[in-house]
GROMACS .gro file of C-alpha atoms in nm:
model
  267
    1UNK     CA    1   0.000   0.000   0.000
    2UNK     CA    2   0.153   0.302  -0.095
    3UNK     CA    3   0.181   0.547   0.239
    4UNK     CA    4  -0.042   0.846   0.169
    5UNK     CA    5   0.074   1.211   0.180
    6UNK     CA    6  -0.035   1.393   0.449
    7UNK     CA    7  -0.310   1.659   0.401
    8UNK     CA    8  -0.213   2.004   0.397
    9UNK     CA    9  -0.424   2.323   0.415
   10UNK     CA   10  -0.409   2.441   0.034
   11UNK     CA   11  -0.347   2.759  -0.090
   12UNK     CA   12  -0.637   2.889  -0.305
   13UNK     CA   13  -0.626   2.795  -0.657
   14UNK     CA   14  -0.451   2.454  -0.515
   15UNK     CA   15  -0.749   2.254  -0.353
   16UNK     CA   16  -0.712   1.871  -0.366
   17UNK     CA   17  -0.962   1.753  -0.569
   18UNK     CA   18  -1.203   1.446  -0.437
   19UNK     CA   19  -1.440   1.237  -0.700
   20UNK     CA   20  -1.727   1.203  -0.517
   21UNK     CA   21  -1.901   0.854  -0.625
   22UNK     CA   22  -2.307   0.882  -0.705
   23UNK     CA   23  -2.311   1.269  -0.613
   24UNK     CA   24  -2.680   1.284  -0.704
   25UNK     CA   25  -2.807   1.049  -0.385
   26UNK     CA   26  -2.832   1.034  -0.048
   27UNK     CA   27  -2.431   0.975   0.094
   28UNK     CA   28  -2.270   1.069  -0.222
   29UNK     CA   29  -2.483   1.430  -0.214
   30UNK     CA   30  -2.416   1.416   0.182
   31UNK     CA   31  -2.041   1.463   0.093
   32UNK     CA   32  -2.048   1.689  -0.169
   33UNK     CA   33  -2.233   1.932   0.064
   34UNK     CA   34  -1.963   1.895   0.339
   35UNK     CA   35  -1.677   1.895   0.086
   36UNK     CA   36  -1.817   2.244  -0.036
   37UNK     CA   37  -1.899   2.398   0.254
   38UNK     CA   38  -1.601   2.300   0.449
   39UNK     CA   39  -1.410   2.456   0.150
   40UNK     CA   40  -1.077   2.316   0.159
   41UNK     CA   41  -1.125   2.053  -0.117
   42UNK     CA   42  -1.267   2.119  -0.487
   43UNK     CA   43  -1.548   1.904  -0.565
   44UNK     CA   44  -1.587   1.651  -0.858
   45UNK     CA   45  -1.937   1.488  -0.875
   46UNK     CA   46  -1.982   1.216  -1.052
   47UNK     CA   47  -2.279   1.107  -1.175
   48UNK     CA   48  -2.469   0.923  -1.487
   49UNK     CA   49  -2.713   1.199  -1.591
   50UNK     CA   50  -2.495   1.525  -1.589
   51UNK     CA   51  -2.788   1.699  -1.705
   52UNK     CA   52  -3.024   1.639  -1.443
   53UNK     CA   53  -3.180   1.893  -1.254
   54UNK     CA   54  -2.983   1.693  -0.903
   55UNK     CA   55  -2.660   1.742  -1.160
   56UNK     CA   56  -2.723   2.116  -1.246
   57UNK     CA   57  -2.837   2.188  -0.817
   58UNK     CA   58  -2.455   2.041  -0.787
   59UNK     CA   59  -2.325   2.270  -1.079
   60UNK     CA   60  -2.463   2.583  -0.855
   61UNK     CA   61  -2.354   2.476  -0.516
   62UNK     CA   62  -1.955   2.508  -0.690
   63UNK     CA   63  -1.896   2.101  -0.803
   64UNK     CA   64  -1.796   2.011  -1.137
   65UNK     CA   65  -2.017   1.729  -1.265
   66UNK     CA   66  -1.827   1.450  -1.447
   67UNK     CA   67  -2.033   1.183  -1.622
   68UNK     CA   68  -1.920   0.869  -1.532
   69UNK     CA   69  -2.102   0.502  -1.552
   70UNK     CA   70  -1.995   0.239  -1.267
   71UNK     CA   71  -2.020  -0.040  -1.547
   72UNK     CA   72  -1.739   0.156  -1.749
   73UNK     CA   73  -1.427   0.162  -1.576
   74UNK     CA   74  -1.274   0.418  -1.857
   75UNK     CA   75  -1.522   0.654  -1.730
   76UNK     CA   76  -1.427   0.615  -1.396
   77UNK     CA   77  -1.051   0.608  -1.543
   78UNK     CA   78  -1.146   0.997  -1.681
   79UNK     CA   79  -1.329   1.098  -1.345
   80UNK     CA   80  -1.076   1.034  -1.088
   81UNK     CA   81  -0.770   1.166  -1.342
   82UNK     CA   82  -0.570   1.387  -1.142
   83UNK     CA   83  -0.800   1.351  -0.786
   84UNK     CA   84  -0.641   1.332  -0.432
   85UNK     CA   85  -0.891   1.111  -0.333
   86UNK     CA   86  -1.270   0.943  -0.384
   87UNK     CA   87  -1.557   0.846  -0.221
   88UNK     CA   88  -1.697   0.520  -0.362
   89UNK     CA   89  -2.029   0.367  -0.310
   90UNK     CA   90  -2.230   0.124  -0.506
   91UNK     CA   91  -2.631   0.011  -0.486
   92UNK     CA   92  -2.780  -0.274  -0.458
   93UNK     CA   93  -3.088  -0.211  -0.567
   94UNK     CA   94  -3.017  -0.046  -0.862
   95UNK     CA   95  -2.726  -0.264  -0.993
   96UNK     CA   96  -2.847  -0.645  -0.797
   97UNK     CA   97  -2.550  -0.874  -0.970
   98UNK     CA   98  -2.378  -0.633  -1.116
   99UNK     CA   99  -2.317  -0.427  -0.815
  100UNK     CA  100  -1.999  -0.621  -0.671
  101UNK     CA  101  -1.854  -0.556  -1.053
  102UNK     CA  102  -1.929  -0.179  -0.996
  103UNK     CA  103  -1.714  -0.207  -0.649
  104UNK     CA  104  -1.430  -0.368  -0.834
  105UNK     CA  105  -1.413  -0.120  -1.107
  106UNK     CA  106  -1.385   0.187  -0.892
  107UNK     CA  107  -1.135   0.047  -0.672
  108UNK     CA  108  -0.922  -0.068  -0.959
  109UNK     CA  109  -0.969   0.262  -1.137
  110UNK     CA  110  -0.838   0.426  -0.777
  111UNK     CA  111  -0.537   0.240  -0.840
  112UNK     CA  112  -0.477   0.283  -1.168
  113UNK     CA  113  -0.499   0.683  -1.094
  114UNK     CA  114  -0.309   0.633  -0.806
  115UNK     CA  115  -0.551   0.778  -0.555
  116UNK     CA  116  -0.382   0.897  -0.206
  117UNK     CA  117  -0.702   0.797   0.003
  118UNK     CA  118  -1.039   0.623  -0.136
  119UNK     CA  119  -1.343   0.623   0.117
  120UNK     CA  120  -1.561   0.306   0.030
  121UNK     CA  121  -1.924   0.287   0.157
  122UNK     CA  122  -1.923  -0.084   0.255
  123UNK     CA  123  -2.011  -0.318   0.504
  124UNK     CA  124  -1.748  -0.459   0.764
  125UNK     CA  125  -1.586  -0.785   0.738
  126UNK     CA  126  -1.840  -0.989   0.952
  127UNK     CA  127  -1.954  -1.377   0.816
  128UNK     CA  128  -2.302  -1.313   0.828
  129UNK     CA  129  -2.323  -1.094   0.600
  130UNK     CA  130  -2.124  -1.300   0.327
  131UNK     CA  131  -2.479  -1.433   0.223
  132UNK     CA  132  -2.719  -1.126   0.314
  133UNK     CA  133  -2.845  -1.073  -0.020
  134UNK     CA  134  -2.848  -0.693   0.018
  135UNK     CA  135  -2.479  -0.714   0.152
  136UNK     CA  136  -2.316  -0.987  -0.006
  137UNK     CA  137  -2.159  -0.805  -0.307
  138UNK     CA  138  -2.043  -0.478  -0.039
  139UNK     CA  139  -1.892  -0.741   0.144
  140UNK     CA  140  -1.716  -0.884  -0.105
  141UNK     CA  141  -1.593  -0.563  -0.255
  142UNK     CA  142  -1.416  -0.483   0.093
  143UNK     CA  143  -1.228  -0.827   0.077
  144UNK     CA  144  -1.123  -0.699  -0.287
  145UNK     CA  145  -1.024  -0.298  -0.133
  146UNK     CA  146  -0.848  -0.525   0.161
  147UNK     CA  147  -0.612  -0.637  -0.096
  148UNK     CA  148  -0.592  -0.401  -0.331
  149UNK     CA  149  -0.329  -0.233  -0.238
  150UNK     CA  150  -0.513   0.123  -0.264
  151UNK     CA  151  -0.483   0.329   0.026
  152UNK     CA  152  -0.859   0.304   0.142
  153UNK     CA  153  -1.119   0.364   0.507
  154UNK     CA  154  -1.415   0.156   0.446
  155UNK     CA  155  -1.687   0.267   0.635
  156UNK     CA  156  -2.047   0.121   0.727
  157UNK     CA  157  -2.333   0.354   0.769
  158UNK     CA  158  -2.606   0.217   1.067
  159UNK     CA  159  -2.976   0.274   0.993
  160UNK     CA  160  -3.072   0.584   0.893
  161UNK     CA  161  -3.333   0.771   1.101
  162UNK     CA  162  -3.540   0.851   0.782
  163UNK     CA  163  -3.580   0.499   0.694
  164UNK     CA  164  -3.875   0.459   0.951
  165UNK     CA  165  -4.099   0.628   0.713
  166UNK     CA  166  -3.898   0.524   0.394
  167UNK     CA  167  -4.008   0.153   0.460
  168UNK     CA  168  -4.341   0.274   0.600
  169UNK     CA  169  -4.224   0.095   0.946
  170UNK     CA  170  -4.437   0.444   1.034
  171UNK     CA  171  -4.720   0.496   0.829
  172UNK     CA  172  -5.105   0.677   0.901
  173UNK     CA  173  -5.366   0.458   0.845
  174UNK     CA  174  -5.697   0.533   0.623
  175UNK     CA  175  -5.855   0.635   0.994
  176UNK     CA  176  -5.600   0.872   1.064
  177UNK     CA  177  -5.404   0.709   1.319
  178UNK     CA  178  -5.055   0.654   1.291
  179UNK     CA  179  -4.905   0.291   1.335
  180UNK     CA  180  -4.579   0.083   1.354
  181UNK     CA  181  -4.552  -0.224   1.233
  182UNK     CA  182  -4.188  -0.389   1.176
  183UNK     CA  183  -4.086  -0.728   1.296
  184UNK     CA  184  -3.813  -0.660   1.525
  185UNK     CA  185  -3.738  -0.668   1.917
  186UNK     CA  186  -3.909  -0.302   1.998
  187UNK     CA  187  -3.665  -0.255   2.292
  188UNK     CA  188  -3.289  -0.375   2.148
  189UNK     CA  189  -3.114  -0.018   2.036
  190UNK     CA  190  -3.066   0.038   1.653
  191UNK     CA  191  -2.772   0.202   1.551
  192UNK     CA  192  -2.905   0.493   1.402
  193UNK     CA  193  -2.762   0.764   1.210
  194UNK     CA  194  -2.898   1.142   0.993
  195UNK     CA  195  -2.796   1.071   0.626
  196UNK     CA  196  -2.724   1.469   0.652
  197UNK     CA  197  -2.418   1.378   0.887
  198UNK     CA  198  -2.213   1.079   0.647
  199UNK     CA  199  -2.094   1.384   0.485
  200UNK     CA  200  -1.927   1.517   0.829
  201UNK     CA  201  -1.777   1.154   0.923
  202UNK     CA  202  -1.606   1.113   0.586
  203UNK     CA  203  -1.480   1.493   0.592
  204UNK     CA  204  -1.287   1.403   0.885
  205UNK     CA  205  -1.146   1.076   0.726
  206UNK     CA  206  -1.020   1.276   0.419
  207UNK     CA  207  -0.886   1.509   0.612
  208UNK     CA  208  -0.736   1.260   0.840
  209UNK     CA  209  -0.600   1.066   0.620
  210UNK     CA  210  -0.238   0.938   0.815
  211UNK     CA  211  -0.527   0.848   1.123
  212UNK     CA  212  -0.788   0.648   0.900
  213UNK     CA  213  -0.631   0.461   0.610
  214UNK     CA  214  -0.681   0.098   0.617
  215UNK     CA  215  -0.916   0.080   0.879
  216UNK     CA  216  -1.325  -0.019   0.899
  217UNK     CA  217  -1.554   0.204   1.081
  218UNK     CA  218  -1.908   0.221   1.136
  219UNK     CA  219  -2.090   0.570   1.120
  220UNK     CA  220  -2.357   0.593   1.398
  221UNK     CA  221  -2.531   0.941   1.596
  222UNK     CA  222  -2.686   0.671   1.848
  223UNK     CA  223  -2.816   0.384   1.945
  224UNK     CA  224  -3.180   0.420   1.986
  225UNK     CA  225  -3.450   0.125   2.015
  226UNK     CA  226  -3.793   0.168   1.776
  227UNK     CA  227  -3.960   0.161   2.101
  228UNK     CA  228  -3.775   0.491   2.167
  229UNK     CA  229  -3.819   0.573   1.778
  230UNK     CA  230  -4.230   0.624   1.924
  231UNK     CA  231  -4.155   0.791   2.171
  232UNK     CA  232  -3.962   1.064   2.010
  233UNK     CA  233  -4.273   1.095   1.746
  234UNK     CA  234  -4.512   1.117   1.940
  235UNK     CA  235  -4.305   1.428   2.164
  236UNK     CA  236  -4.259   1.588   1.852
  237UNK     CA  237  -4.576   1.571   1.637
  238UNK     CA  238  -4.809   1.490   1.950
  239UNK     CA  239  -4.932   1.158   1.799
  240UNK     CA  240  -5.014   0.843   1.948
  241UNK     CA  241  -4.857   0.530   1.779
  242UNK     CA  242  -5.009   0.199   1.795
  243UNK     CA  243  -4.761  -0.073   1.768
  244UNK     CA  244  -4.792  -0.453   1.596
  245UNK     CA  245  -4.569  -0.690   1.502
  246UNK     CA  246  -4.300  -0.692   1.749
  247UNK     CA  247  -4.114  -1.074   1.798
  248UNK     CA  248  -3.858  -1.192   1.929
  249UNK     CA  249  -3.482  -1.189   1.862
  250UNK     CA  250  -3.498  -1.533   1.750
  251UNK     CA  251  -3.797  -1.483   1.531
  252UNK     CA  252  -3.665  -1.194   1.359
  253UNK     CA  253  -3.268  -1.369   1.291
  254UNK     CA  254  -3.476  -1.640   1.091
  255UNK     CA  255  -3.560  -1.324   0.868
  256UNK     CA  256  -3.202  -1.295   0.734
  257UNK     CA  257  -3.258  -1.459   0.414
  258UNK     CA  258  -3.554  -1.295   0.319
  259UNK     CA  259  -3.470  -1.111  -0.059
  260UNK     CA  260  -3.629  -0.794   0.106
  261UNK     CA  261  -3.532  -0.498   0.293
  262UNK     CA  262  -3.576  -0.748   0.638
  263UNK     CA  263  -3.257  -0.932   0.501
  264UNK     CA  264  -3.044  -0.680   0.603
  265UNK     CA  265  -3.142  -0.623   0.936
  266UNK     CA  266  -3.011  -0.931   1.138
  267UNK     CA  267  -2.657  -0.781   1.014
   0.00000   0.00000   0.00000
């Protein structure tokens, strides 16, 4: 692994410049916003539709949009061309088999551009997950950045706080009342974490860079249990929540192969 350079401070008209890896979503546009506002790096967003209206909102916030295609390692090739670093991150459920390919061809074009420090949304290196089918190709992208040689941080994001309504775990009901229903122990904490944040967290690993190459972290605000997840909702909006569905820990393991969203919860 080749030992990074430290960061400096750049004088202006000298920023480092970081490829930032599906700009347009929720982590990627996370760390352009942190990138930009913290200043000291210039901004490349990359994304598949430069001409998007997300594409053009990153054009006025001061990025430079770069089209670039996961599935075409030349584009990545172009896009990381003279960078300091990246942040990577693939999608399951956009890409399904394809998406440990997409992992391999951005860490491989990192190399071939000879990136200082790549930041890889991933999972960590934990057996259970070899066969989650919404983690399986993450994990076995970090076994490939492992021993790649490219100086990397992989990082793991916990559960984001949004996701509650995202997977309509909270939802209002035709009568009006609001209900949760998940199957999952209501009182064992979640690590839990504001997609708004990842941005922060892998600011300080790019500028950190000596501190946080080749090691696996996980990115968490708290560890909060959906039982407390009601209670917040109801202090805030003033709602009563009914809950259903809670089992036990046992029940809800035997989920883990389920080719839904529930598969990646025992994790």
């Amino acid at each position: 692994m080749n030992t990074p350079a430290p960061f400096r401070t750049p004088s202006p008209g000298d920023k480092p410049i970081i490829a930032v890896c599906g700009a347009t979503g929720i982590q990627g546009g996370s760390v352009v916003k942190h990138l930009l506002r913290d200043g000291r790096f210039s901004v490349r967003a990359l994304t598949r539709k430069p001409t998007s209206f997300r594409a053009k909102e990153l054009v006025r916030s001061g990025a430079t949009v770069v089209e670039a295609d996961f599935a075409n390692i030349t584009s990545l090739y172009n896009a990381f061309e003279g960078c300091y670093g990246a942040f990577g991150i693939t999608d399951y459920y956009e890409a399904f088999d394809e998406e440990g390919q997409h992992g391999i061809n951005i860490i491989d074009a990192a190399k071939a551009t000879k990136l200082k420090h790549l930041v890889m949304s991933t999972v960590p290196l934990v057996d259970v997950l070899k066969d989650t089918p919404a983690c399986k190709y993450k994990y076995q992208t970090h076994v490939y950045l492992a021993k790649s040689g490219v100086p990397y941080t992989a990082f793991a994001a916990a559960f984001y706080y949004s996701n509650i309504f995202l997977f309509d775990i909270f939802s209002k009901g035709a009568n009006g009342n609001w209900v949760m229903k998940f199957p999952f122990p209501h009182n064992i904490p979640i690590p839990s974490v504001s997609p708004e944040d990842l941005g922060a967290f892998v600011l300080t690993i790019l500028t950190d860079s000596s501190e946080w190459i080749g090691k696996t972290t996980w990115l968490c605000n708290e560890l909060i249990s959906l039982r407390e997840y009601v209670e917040a909702f109801t202090e805030i909006t003033g709602f009563t929540v009914k809950v259903y569905d809670e089992c036990t820990r046992e029940q809800f393991l035997a989920l883990k192969d389920e080719p839904d969203v529930l598969g990646i919860w025992p994790v």
